[in-house]
CSV table of C-alpha atoms and ligand atoms in Angstrom, one decimal:
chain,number,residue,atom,x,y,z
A,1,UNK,CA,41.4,106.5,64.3
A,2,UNK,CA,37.8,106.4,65.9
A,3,UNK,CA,37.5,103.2,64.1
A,4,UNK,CA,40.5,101.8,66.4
A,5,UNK,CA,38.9,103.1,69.2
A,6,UNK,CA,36.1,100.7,68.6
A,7,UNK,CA,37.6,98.0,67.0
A,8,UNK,CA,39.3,98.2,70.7
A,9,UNK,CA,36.6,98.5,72.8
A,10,UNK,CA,35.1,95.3,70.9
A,11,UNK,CA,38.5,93.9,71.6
A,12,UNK,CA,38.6,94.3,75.3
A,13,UNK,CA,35.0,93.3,75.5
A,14,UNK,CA,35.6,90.0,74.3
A,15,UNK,CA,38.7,89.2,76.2
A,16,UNK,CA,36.8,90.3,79.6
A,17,UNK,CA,33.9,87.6,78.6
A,18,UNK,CA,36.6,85.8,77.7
A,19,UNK,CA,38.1,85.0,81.1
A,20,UNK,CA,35.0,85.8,83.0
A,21,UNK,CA,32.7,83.2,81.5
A,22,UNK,CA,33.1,80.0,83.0
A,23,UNK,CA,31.6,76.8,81.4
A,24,UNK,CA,31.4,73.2,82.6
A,25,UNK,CA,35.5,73.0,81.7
A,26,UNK,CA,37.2,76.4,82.6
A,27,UNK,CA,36.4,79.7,81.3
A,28,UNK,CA,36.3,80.5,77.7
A,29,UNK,CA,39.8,81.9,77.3
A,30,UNK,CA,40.9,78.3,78.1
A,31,UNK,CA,39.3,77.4,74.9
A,32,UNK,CA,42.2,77.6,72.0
A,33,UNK,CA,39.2,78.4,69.5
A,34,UNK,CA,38.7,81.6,71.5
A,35,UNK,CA,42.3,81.9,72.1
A,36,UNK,CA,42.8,82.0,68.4
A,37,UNK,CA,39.8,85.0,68.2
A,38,UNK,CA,42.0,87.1,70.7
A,39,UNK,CA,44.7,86.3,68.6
A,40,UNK,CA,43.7,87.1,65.5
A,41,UNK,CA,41.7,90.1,66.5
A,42,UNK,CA,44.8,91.6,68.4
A,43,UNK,CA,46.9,91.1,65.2
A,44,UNK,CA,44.4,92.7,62.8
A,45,UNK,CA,44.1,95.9,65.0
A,46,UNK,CA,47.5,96.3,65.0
A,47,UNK,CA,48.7,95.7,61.7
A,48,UNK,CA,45.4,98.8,60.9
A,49,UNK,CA,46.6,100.2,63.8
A,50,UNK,CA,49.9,100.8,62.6
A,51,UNK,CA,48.8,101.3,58.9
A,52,UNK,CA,46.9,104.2,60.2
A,53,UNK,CA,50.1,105.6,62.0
A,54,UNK,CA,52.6,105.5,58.9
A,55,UNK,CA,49.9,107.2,56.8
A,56,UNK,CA,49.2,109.5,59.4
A,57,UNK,CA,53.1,109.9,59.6
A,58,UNK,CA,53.1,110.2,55.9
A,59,UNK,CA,50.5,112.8,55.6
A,60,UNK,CA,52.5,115.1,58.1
A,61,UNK,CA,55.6,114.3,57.0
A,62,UNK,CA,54.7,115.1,53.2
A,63,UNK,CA,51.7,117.7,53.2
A,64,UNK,CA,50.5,116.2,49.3
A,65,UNK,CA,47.5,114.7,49.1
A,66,UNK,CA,48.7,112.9,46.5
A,67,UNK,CA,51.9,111.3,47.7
A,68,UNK,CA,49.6,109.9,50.6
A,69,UNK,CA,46.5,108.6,48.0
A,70,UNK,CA,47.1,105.0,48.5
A,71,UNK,CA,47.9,105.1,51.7
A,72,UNK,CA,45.0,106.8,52.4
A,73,UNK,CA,42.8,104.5,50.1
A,74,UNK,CA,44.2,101.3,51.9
A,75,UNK,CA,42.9,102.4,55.7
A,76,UNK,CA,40.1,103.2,54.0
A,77,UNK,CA,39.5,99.4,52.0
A,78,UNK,CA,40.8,98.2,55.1
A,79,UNK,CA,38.9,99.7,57.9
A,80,UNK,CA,34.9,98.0,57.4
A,81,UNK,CA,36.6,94.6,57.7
A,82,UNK,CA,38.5,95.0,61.0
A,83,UNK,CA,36.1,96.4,62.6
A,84,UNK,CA,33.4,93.9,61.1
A,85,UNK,CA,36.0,90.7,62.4
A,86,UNK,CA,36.5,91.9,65.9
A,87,UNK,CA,32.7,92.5,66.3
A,88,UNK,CA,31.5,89.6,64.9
A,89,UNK,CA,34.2,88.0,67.4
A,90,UNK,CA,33.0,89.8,70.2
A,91,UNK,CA,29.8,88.5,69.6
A,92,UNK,CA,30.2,85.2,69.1
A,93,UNK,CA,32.0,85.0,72.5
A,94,UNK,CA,29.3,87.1,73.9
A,95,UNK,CA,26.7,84.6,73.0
A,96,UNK,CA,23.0,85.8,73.1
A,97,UNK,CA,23.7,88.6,75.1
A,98,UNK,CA,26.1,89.6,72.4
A,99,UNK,CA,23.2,89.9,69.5
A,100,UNK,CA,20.7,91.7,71.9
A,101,UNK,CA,20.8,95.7,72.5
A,102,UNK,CA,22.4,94.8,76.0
A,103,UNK,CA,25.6,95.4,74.7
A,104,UNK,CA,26.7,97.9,71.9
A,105,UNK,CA,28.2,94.9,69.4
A,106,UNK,CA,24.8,95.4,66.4
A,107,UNK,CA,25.3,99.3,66.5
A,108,UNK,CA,28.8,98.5,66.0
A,109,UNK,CA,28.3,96.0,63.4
A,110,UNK,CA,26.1,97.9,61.1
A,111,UNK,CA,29.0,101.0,61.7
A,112,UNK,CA,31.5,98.4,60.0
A,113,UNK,CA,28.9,98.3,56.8
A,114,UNK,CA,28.4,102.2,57.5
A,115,UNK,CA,32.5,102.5,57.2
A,116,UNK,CA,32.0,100.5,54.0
A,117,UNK,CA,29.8,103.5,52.1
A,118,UNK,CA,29.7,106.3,53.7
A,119,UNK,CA,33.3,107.8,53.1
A,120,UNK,CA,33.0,106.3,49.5
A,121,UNK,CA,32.4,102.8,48.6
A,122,UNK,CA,35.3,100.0,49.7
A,123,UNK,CA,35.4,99.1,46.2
A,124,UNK,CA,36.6,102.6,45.0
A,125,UNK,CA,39.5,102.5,47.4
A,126,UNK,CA,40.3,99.4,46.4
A,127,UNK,CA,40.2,100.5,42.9
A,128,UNK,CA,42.5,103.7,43.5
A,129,UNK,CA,45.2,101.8,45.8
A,130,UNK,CA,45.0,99.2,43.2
A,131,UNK,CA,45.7,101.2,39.8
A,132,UNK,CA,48.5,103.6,41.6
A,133,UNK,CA,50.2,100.3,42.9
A,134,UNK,CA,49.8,99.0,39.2
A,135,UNK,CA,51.1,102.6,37.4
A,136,UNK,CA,54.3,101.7,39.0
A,137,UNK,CA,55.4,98.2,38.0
A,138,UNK,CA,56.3,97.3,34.5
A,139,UNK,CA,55.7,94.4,32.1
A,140,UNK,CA,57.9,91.8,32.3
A,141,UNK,CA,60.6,91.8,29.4
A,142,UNK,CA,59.8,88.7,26.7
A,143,UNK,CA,57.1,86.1,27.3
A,144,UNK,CA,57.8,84.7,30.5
A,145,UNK,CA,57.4,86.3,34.2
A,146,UNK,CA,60.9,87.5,35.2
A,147,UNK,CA,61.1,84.9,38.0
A,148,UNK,CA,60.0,82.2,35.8
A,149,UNK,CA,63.1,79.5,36.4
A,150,UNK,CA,64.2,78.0,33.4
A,151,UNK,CA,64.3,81.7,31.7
A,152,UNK,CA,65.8,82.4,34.8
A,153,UNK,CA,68.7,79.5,34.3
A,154,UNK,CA,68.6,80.6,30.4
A,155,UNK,CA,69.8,84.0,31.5
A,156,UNK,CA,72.6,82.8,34.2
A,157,UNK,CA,73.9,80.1,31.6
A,158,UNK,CA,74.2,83.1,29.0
A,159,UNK,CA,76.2,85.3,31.6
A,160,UNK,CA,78.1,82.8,32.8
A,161,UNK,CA,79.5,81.9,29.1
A,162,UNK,CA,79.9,85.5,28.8
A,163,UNK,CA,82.2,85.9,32.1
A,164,UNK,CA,83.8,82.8,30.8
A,165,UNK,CA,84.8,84.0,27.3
A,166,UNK,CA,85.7,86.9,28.9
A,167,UNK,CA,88.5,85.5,30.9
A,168,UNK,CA,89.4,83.2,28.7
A,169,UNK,CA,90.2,86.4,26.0
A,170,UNK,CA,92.3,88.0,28.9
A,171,UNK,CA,95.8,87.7,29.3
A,172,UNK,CA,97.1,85.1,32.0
A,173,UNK,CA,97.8,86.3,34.9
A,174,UNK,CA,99.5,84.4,38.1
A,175,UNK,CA,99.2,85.2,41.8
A,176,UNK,CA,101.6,88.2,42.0
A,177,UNK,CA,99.8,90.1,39.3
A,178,UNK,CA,102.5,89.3,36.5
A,179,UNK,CA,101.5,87.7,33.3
A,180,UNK,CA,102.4,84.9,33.0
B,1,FAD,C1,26.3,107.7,57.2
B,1,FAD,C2,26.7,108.2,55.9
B,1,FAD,C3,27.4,109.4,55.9
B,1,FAD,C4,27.8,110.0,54.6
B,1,FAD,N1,28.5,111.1,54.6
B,1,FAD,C5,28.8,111.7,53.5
B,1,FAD,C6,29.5,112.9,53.4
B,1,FAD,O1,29.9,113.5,54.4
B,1,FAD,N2,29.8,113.5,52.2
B,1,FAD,C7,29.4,112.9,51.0
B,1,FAD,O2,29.8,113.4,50.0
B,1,FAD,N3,28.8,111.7,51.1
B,1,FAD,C8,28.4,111.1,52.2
B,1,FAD,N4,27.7,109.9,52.2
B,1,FAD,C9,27.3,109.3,51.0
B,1,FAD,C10,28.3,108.2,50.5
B,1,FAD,O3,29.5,108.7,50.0
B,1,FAD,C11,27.5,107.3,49.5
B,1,FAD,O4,26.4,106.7,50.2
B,1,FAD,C12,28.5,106.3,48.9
B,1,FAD,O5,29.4,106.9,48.0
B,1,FAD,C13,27.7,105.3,48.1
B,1,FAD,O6,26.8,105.9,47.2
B,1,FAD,P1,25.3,105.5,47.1
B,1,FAD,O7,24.7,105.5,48.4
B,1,FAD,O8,24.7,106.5,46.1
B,1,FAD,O9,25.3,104.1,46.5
B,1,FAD,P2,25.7,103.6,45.0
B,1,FAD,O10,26.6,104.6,44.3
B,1,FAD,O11,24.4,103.1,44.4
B,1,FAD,O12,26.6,102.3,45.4
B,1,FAD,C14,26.1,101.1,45.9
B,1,FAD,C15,27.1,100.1,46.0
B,1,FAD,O13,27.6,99.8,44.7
B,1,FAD,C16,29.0,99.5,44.7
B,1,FAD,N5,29.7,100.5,43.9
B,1,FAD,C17,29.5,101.8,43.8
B,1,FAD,N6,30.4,102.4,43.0
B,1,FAD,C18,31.3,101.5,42.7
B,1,FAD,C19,32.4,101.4,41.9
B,1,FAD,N7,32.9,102.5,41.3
B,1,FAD,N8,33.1,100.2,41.7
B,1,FAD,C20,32.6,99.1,42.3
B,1,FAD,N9,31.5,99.1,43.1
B,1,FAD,C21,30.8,100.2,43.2
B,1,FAD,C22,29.4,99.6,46.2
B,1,FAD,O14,29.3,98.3,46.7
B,1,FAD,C23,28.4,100.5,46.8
B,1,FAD,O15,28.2,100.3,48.2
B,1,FAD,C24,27.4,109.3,53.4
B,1,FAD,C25,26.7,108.1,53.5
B,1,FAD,C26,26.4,107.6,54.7
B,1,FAD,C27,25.6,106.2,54.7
């Protein structure tokens, strides 16, 4: 949660440069390169954003720790890189007064490589969202993936000769119900 609260600051940082810097043609938020940074930065935080929420949702909702594991291990593998984007980002729009200690952009970069260790290494979220979403899902059945197409075909062919034997073995019936 504190980490939305500074991916969000970043965030409306970088739109105010945005449509306060002017260059020779309009102000930076005319530019659809930085329009697509706004963009993209507003649509990472809130897909986290909302990540966050459900979990946090979850965790009350539940009260095991272990129902909530991978949830809790995505915000986590997730967190360091949203904040790392919309930094960088608000940076870049920032130009040199972005990299200098001016504005709070470094402290908050190296915080996105601090959220990337300190409450356990990315990797090993990555690792325990990964196996539990694995534990669940089972092999496919035979040698091919089940949404491999001509198995797929093989397999409607078979059940439609089936249905088709089967009411051919039936007796006749006509529209009334009666055999006929
Ligand atoms: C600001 C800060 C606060 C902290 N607060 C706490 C705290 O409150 N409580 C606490 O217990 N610890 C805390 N720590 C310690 C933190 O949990 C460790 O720094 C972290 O787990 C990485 O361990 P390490 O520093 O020994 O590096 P290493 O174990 O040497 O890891 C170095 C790198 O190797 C990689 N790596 C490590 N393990 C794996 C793996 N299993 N799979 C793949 N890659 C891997 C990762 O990239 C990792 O960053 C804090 C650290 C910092 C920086």
């Amino acid at each position: 949660m504190r980490t939305i609260g500074e991916a969000r600051k970043a965030l409306d940082l970088l739109m105010e440069r945005a449509v306060s810097r002017q260059t020779r043609r309009g102000t930076l938020a005319e530019k659809q390169l930085v329009q697509a940074m706004v963009a993209d930065s507003w649509i990472q935080l809130e897909q986290f954003r909302l990540l966050v929420l459900r979990t946090a949702w979850k965790i009350d909702r539940l009260q095991d720790y272990k129902a909530v594991r991978k949830d809790i291990a995505a915000v986590k593998a997730a967190m360091p890189k949203v904040l790392h984007d919309i930094v960088s980002r608000a940076i870049q729009v920032h130009g040199s007064r972005g990299v200098s200690d001016e504005m709070p952009f470094v402290e908050q970069l190296v915080a996105s490589y601090v959220m990337g260790i300190a409450d356990g290494p990315t990797e090993v979220h990555q690792v325990a969202l990964a196996k539990e979403l694995l534990a669940a899902v089972k092999p496919a059945e035979g040698l091919f993936p089940s949404a491999h197409r001509p198995a797929a075909r093989e397999r409607a062919r078979r059940a439609l000769a089936a249905a088709g034997a089967a009411t051919a073995a039936a007796p006749h019936t006509n529209d009334a119900g009666r055999s006929a």
